[in-house]
Amino acid sequence: MNRHKKSRGVALITALLITALATIIVTNLAWDNVMDRQRATVLHRDQAIQVALGAESWVIDILRQDLQDNQTDHLGEIWASELPGLPIEGGEVFGVIEDLQARFNINNLVDNRGRVDQDSVDQFKHLLNALGLDPRFAGITADWIDSDTDPLFPDGAEDSIYTGLTPPYRTNNQSLTSVSELAAIEGMDRATFRLLEPHISALPGRTEINVNTATAPVLMSLDENMTAANVEALISEREGAGFSDPAASFSAIGLTIPPSKLGESSQYFRLKVVVRIGTVRITLYSLLLRGTNGVTPILRSLGTT
Ligand SMILES: [Ca+2]
Ligand SMILES: [Ca+2]
């Protein structure tokens, strides 16, 4: 009876021990799996960033070669076509280069001494009108970046407005480094910003608009008398190889635009490259400056969209 009890006890302990060992092994296996997955994710992320930087070098070569080939930039050129998705080990890469001088540079609203440039404020008003947005944002934006703290009349906004908000903050009073800073200006909401964002840029200093690549609303902003039909005609005329003589094309539709507003080439481009490896997906945005000394990345940011 006792012996029987004893052997039952041993069997029970053995069973418990086996269960315990099995649990430890399973836990270890699960832990190793988690570690493997994390290691793979870190590895894939590193690889994805390397691939993105490789794509950036490739794009730099394309832009450099383009400058050697010709002096103008238009949407029929190689850089302007979307880079098709390319398979890479365990994933894919694709990208797109955008001419940032196809947009209205918000920093044109001030001159190089930080004073408001009224011509550009008027042009920004035309752009806002073309987008069906409140033209008062032009004065409010100009105040946000001009160096003084005196509100423009009638649409300005300086510290007296922003310090009354909850939480209070002060006017930027200097040029923008990112258009997203405009989210802070008086009256700006997400819906307005979304509509405006594809047509504006925040480039260092003042830049020309490239009429060969400008978006339709930006073309519209060049003259307050421009009609939607004019814009349509201009866009179909520039298709393929850009305008052969922009001044002539604009005067043919009865608009005299100063030559300083009719840029035909670009120095600032933005590369967006998306890399997917395994479950990792990264987006690299790279602001590229193309000058006489070559093409230089001047601002990079990583995103997940
Ligand atoms: Ca070119
Ligand atoms: Ca100001």
Tab-separated table of C-alpha atoms and ligand atoms in Angstrom:
chain	number	residue	atom	x	y	z
A	1	MET	CA	0.000	0.000	0.000
A	2	ASN	CA	2.809	2.329	1.010
A	3	ARG	CA	4.961	1.214	-1.916
A	4	HIS	CA	2.090	1.776	-4.279
A	5	LYS	CA	1.540	5.238	-2.815
A	6	LYS	CA	5.262	5.998	-3.171
A	7	SER	CA	5.461	5.007	-6.841
A	8	ARG	CA	2.353	7.105	-7.546
A	9	GLY	CA	4.156	9.976	-5.860
A	10	VAL	CA	7.254	9.488	-8.077
A	11	ALA	CA	5.082	9.272	-11.197
A	12	LEU	CA	3.354	12.493	-10.236
A	13	ILE	CA	6.644	14.293	-9.603
A	14	THR	CA	8.044	12.992	-12.903
A	15	ALA	CA	4.946	14.191	-14.708
A	16	LEU	CA	5.220	17.607	-13.048
A	17	LEU	CA	8.904	17.772	-13.930
A	18	ILE	CA	8.261	16.902	-17.561
A	19	THR	CA	5.508	19.506	-17.735
A	20	ALA	CA	7.805	22.077	-16.176
A	21	LEU	CA	10.652	21.236	-18.580
A	22	ALA	CA	8.301	21.329	-21.535
A	23	THR	CA	7.052	24.738	-20.436
A	24	ILE	CA	10.606	26.019	-20.149
A	25	ILE	CA	11.461	24.703	-23.626
A	26	VAL	CA	8.294	26.223	-25.130
A	27	THR	CA	8.978	29.539	-23.404
A	28	ASN	CA	12.527	29.542	-24.734
A	29	LEU	CA	11.331	28.721	-28.204
A	30	ALA	CA	8.758	31.520	-28.066
A	31	TRP	CA	11.365	33.925	-26.699
A	32	ASP	CA	13.797	32.943	-29.466
A	33	ASN	CA	11.016	33.518	-31.997
A	34	VAL	CA	10.341	36.992	-30.635
A	35	MET	CA	14.078	37.729	-30.611
A	36	ASP	CA	14.455	36.380	-34.155
A	37	ARG	CA	11.555	38.502	-35.350
A	38	GLN	CA	12.970	41.587	-33.652
A	39	ARG	CA	16.425	40.903	-35.024
A	40	ALA	CA	14.922	40.440	-38.490
A	41	THR	CA	12.969	43.693	-38.156
A	42	VAL	CA	16.049	45.642	-37.119
A	43	LEU	CA	18.062	44.007	-39.904
A	44	HIS	CA	15.335	44.692	-42.480
A	45	ARG	CA	15.049	48.289	-41.336
A	46	ASP	CA	18.804	48.801	-41.704
A	47	GLN	CA	18.704	47.163	-45.126
A	48	ALA	CA	15.715	49.305	-46.168
A	49	ILE	CA	17.521	52.515	-45.193
A	50	GLN	CA	20.608	51.404	-47.166
A	51	VAL	CA	18.423	50.667	-50.206
A	52	ALA	CA	16.730	54.092	-49.865
A	53	LEU	CA	20.104	55.842	-49.712
A	54	GLY	CA	21.221	53.813	-52.727
A	55	ALA	CA	18.133	55.000	-54.612
A	56	GLU	CA	18.975	58.566	-53.577
A	57	SER	CA	22.489	58.249	-55.085
A	58	TRP	CA	20.973	56.897	-58.270
A	59	VAL	CA	18.543	59.852	-58.451
A	60	ILE	CA	21.389	62.306	-57.808
A	61	ASP	CA	23.132	60.852	-60.874
A	62	ILE	CA	19.967	61.236	-62.955
A	63	LEU	CA	19.604	64.905	-61.953
A	64	ARG	CA	23.295	65.597	-62.542
A	65	GLN	CA	23.131	64.009	-65.991
A	66	ASP	CA	19.970	65.989	-66.785
A	67	LEU	CA	21.768	69.272	-66.065
A	68	GLN	CA	24.557	68.238	-68.418
A	69	ASP	CA	22.049	67.427	-71.142
A	70	ASN	CA	20.052	70.695	-71.127
A	71	GLN	CA	19.331	73.969	-69.341
A	72	THR	CA	15.574	73.650	-68.873
A	73	ASP	CA	13.424	71.277	-66.832
A	74	HIS	CA	10.062	69.933	-67.881
A	75	LEU	CA	7.724	67.048	-67.160
A	76	GLY	CA	8.838	65.063	-70.227
A	77	GLU	CA	12.297	64.494	-68.760
A	78	ILE	CA	13.534	61.240	-67.245
A	79	TRP	CA	13.612	62.530	-63.643
A	80	ALA	CA	9.892	63.428	-63.854
A	81	SER	CA	8.701	59.885	-64.512
A	82	GLU	CA	7.777	57.785	-61.516
A	83	LEU	CA	10.441	55.184	-60.791
A	84	PRO	CA	8.717	51.843	-61.360
A	85	GLY	CA	8.595	49.388	-58.467
A	86	LEU	CA	11.774	47.309	-58.519
A	87	PRO	CA	12.024	43.932	-56.795
A	88	ILE	CA	14.793	43.612	-54.212
A	89	GLU	CA	15.625	40.654	-51.972
A	90	GLY	CA	12.611	40.130	-49.732
A	91	GLY	CA	10.721	43.200	-50.926
A	92	GLU	CA	10.554	46.088	-53.359
A	93	VAL	CA	11.537	49.732	-53.842
A	94	PHE	CA	9.817	52.563	-55.705
A	95	GLY	CA	10.061	56.315	-55.768
A	96	VAL	CA	9.131	59.610	-57.308
A	97	ILE	CA	11.018	62.862	-57.864
A	98	GLU	CA	9.117	66.099	-57.628
A	99	ASP	CA	10.204	69.536	-58.761
A	100	LEU	CA	9.639	71.803	-55.752
A	101	GLN	CA	9.747	74.862	-58.008
A	102	ALA	CA	6.493	73.650	-59.503
A	103	ARG	CA	5.055	75.054	-56.277
A	104	PHE	CA	4.734	78.494	-54.693
A	105	ASN	CA	7.646	79.015	-52.306
A	106	ILE	CA	6.176	80.457	-49.111
A	107	ASN	CA	9.532	82.108	-48.334
A	108	ASN	CA	9.066	84.305	-51.430
A	109	LEU	CA	6.644	86.313	-49.280
A	110	VAL	CA	9.606	88.163	-47.801
A	111	ASP	CA	12.746	89.691	-49.319
A	112	ASN	CA	16.250	88.788	-48.171
A	113	ARG	CA	15.955	91.274	-45.300
A	114	GLY	CA	12.754	89.742	-43.990
A	115	ARG	CA	10.446	92.481	-45.299
A	116	VAL	CA	7.132	91.661	-46.959
A	117	ASP	CA	7.199	91.379	-50.751
A	118	GLN	CA	3.779	92.681	-51.763
A	119	ASP	CA	3.928	91.187	-55.282
A	120	SER	CA	4.374	87.719	-53.806
A	121	VAL	CA	1.621	88.295	-51.242
A	122	ASP	CA	-0.706	89.168	-54.142
A	123	GLN	CA	0.403	86.058	-56.016
A	124	PHE	CA	-0.255	83.897	-52.953
A	125	LYS	CA	-3.749	85.457	-52.751
A	126	HIS	CA	-4.367	84.412	-56.373
A	127	LEU	CA	-3.204	80.890	-55.519
A	128	LEU	CA	-5.550	80.722	-52.519
A	129	ASN	CA	-8.411	81.991	-54.701
A	130	ALA	CA	-7.580	79.406	-57.373
A	131	LEU	CA	-7.894	76.709	-54.695
A	132	GLY	CA	-11.149	78.134	-53.347
A	133	LEU	CA	-9.452	79.040	-50.053
A	134	ASP	CA	-9.612	82.212	-47.981
A	135	PRO	CA	-7.186	84.779	-49.540
A	136	ARG	CA	-6.650	86.306	-46.084
A	137	PHE	CA	-4.170	83.486	-45.393
A	138	ALA	CA	-1.695	85.375	-47.627
A	139	GLY	CA	-1.362	88.317	-45.221
A	140	ILE	CA	-1.469	86.067	-42.173
A	141	THR	CA	1.335	83.876	-43.588
A	142	ALA	CA	3.427	86.918	-44.568
A	143	ASP	CA	3.179	88.236	-40.992
A	144	TRP	CA	4.140	84.792	-39.690
A	145	ILE	CA	7.483	84.913	-41.517
A	146	ASP	CA	8.280	88.642	-41.879
A	147	SER	CA	10.831	89.914	-39.385
A	148	ASP	CA	8.674	92.622	-37.764
A	149	THR	CA	5.788	92.277	-35.324
A	150	ASP	CA	3.468	94.842	-36.946
A	151	PRO	CA	0.340	93.178	-38.340
A	152	LEU	CA	-0.282	93.726	-42.061
A	153	PHE	CA	-3.482	95.557	-42.913
A	154	PRO	CA	-6.173	94.273	-43.255
A	155	ASP	CA	-5.376	90.542	-42.974
A	156	GLY	CA	-2.297	90.243	-40.769
A	157	ALA	CA	-1.712	88.403	-37.507
A	158	GLU	CA	1.212	88.919	-35.157
A	159	ASP	CA	1.953	88.178	-31.495
A	160	SER	CA	-1.157	90.000	-30.240
A	161	ILE	CA	-3.277	87.251	-31.867
A	162	TYR	CA	-1.144	84.199	-30.998
A	163	THR	CA	-0.382	85.129	-27.392
A	164	GLY	CA	-4.147	85.252	-26.797
A	165	LEU	CA	-4.581	81.599	-27.843
A	166	THR	CA	-4.591	78.554	-25.546
A	167	PRO	CA	-1.807	77.582	-25.296
A	168	PRO	CA	-0.237	80.919	-26.247
A	169	TYR	CA	2.699	81.091	-28.645
A	170	ARG	CA	4.626	83.674	-30.601
A	171	THR	CA	4.913	84.473	-34.284
A	172	ASN	CA	7.759	82.687	-36.099
A	173	ASN	CA	9.088	85.951	-37.663
A	174	GLN	CA	11.526	84.072	-39.897
A	175	SER	CA	11.500	81.951	-43.036
A	176	LEU	CA	9.969	78.483	-42.926
A	177	THR	CA	12.021	75.308	-43.115
A	178	SER	CA	8.920	73.150	-43.581
A	179	VAL	CA	5.462	73.978	-44.899
A	180	SER	CA	3.987	71.993	-42.004
A	181	GLU	CA	4.770	75.013	-39.788
A	182	LEU	CA	1.813	76.715	-41.484
A	183	ALA	CA	-0.476	74.481	-39.424
A	184	ALA	CA	0.200	76.956	-36.579
A	185	ILE	CA	-1.055	80.099	-38.339
A	186	GLU	CA	-4.262	81.878	-37.383
A	187	GLY	CA	-7.341	80.128	-38.803
A	188	MET	CA	-5.496	77.228	-40.514
A	189	ASP	CA	-7.277	73.890	-40.227
A	190	ARG	CA	-6.397	70.426	-41.462
A	191	ALA	CA	-8.753	70.511	-44.471
A	192	THR	CA	-7.369	73.851	-45.692
A	193	PHE	CA	-3.795	72.708	-45.207
A	194	ARG	CA	-4.432	69.483	-47.148
A	195	LEU	CA	-5.708	71.444	-50.144
A	196	LEU	CA	-2.864	73.936	-50.034
A	197	GLU	CA	0.045	71.600	-49.284
A	198	PRO	CA	0.582	70.105	-52.802
A	199	HIS	CA	1.053	73.611	-54.218
A	200	ILE	CA	3.456	75.176	-51.728
A	201	SER	CA	7.052	74.628	-50.687
A	202	ALA	CA	9.416	76.121	-48.093
A	203	LEU	CA	12.736	76.511	-49.901
A	204	PRO	CA	15.772	78.352	-48.560
A	205	GLY	CA	15.515	81.958	-49.763
A	206	ARG	CA	13.586	83.224	-52.758
A	207	THR	CA	13.130	80.981	-55.800
A	208	GLU	CA	11.579	81.220	-59.253
A	209	ILE	CA	8.547	79.222	-60.265
A	210	ASN	CA	9.269	76.825	-63.123
A	211	VAL	CA	6.337	77.335	-65.529
A	212	ASN	CA	7.218	74.076	-67.320
A	213	THR	CA	6.305	72.070	-64.225
A	214	ALA	CA	4.042	74.400	-62.181
A	215	THR	CA	0.788	72.889	-60.907
A	216	ALA	CA	-2.417	74.253	-62.490
A	217	PRO	CA	-3.322	76.478	-59.474
A	218	VAL	CA	0.253	77.828	-59.396
A	219	LEU	CA	0.022	78.722	-63.107
A	220	MET	CA	-3.298	80.400	-62.301
A	221	SER	CA	-1.573	82.453	-59.579
A	222	LEU	CA	0.798	84.099	-62.087
A	223	ASP	CA	-1.839	86.625	-63.140
A	224	GLU	CA	-5.168	87.585	-61.638
A	225	ASN	CA	-6.744	87.638	-65.101
A	226	MET	CA	-5.760	84.050	-65.879
A	227	THR	CA	-8.772	81.800	-66.532
A	228	ALA	CA	-9.126	78.055	-66.103
A	229	ALA	CA	-9.319	77.782	-69.918
A	230	ASN	CA	-6.000	79.689	-70.202
A	231	VAL	CA	-4.370	77.262	-67.772
A	232	GLU	CA	-5.706	74.281	-69.683
A	233	ALA	CA	-4.327	75.665	-72.963
A	234	LEU	CA	-0.933	76.377	-71.378
A	235	ILE	CA	-0.694	72.893	-69.881
A	236	SER	CA	-1.477	71.236	-73.199
A	237	GLU	CA	1.046	73.477	-74.937
A	238	ARG	CA	3.904	72.600	-72.565
A	239	GLU	CA	3.170	68.877	-72.686
A	240	GLY	CA	6.068	66.764	-73.910
A	241	ALA	CA	8.970	69.192	-73.973
A	242	GLY	CA	7.900	72.285	-72.001
A	243	PHE	CA	7.363	75.780	-73.450
A	244	SER	CA	9.735	76.725	-76.244
A	245	ASP	CA	9.209	80.417	-75.396
A	246	PRO	CA	7.123	80.975	-72.227
A	247	ALA	CA	6.805	84.763	-72.661
A	248	ALA	CA	5.418	84.263	-76.196
A	249	SER	CA	3.001	81.548	-74.991
A	250	PHE	CA	1.626	83.756	-72.220
A	251	SER	CA	1.328	86.838	-74.432
A	252	ALA	CA	-0.491	84.742	-77.048
A	253	ILE	CA	-3.334	84.423	-74.527
A	254	GLY	CA	-3.213	88.151	-73.744
A	255	LEU	CA	-1.144	88.010	-70.542
A	256	THR	CA	2.061	89.929	-70.045
A	257	ILE	CA	4.040	88.265	-67.275
A	258	PRO	CA	7.392	89.724	-66.183
A	259	PRO	CA	10.262	87.427	-67.286
A	260	SER	CA	11.345	87.110	-63.632
A	261	LYS	CA	8.161	85.107	-63.017
A	262	LEU	CA	8.717	82.735	-65.920
A	263	GLY	CA	11.388	80.327	-64.749
A	264	GLU	CA	12.187	77.378	-67.007
A	265	SER	CA	14.568	75.386	-64.830
A	266	SER	CA	14.767	74.117	-61.252
A	267	GLN	CA	17.330	73.734	-58.534
A	268	TYR	CA	15.221	72.111	-55.803
A	269	PHE	CA	13.785	68.622	-56.067
A	270	ARG	CA	12.241	66.264	-53.575
A	271	LEU	CA	12.767	62.533	-53.783
A	272	LYS	CA	10.270	60.254	-52.114
A	273	VAL	CA	11.481	56.675	-51.993
A	274	VAL	CA	9.532	53.831	-50.441
A	275	VAL	CA	11.263	50.572	-49.519
A	276	ARG	CA	9.573	47.427	-48.296
A	277	ILE	CA	11.530	44.473	-46.960
A	278	GLY	CA	9.632	41.752	-45.144
A	279	THR	CA	7.177	43.472	-42.835
A	280	VAL	CA	9.263	46.665	-42.684
A	281	ARG	CA	8.259	49.634	-44.822
A	282	ILE	CA	10.092	52.961	-44.765
A	283	THR	CA	9.727	56.205	-46.705
A	284	LEU	CA	12.684	58.496	-47.205
A	285	TYR	CA	12.088	62.109	-48.217
A	286	SER	CA	15.177	63.831	-49.480
A	287	LEU	CA	15.369	67.504	-50.434
A	288	LEU	CA	17.973	67.814	-53.177
A	289	LEU	CA	19.693	71.014	-54.253
A	290	ARG	CA	21.149	70.967	-57.733
A	291	GLY	CA	23.742	73.657	-58.279
A	292	THR	CA	26.797	74.161	-60.424
A	293	ASN	CA	28.771	72.007	-57.972
A	294	GLY	CA	26.483	69.043	-58.343
A	295	VAL	CA	23.465	67.670	-56.504
A	296	THR	CA	23.436	67.733	-52.698
A	297	PRO	CA	20.877	66.315	-50.248
A	298	ILE	CA	20.146	69.222	-47.887
A	299	LEU	CA	17.363	67.739	-45.775
A	300	ARG	CA	16.334	64.129	-45.188
A	301	SER	CA	13.412	62.779	-43.227
A	302	LEU	CA	12.068	59.291	-42.628
A	303	GLY	CA	8.372	58.537	-42.559
A	304	THR	CA	6.160	55.500	-42.505
A	305	THR	CA	3.638	56.520	-45.192
B	1	CA	CA	16.508	69.391	-67.541
B	2	CA	CA	6.092	89.036	-38.322
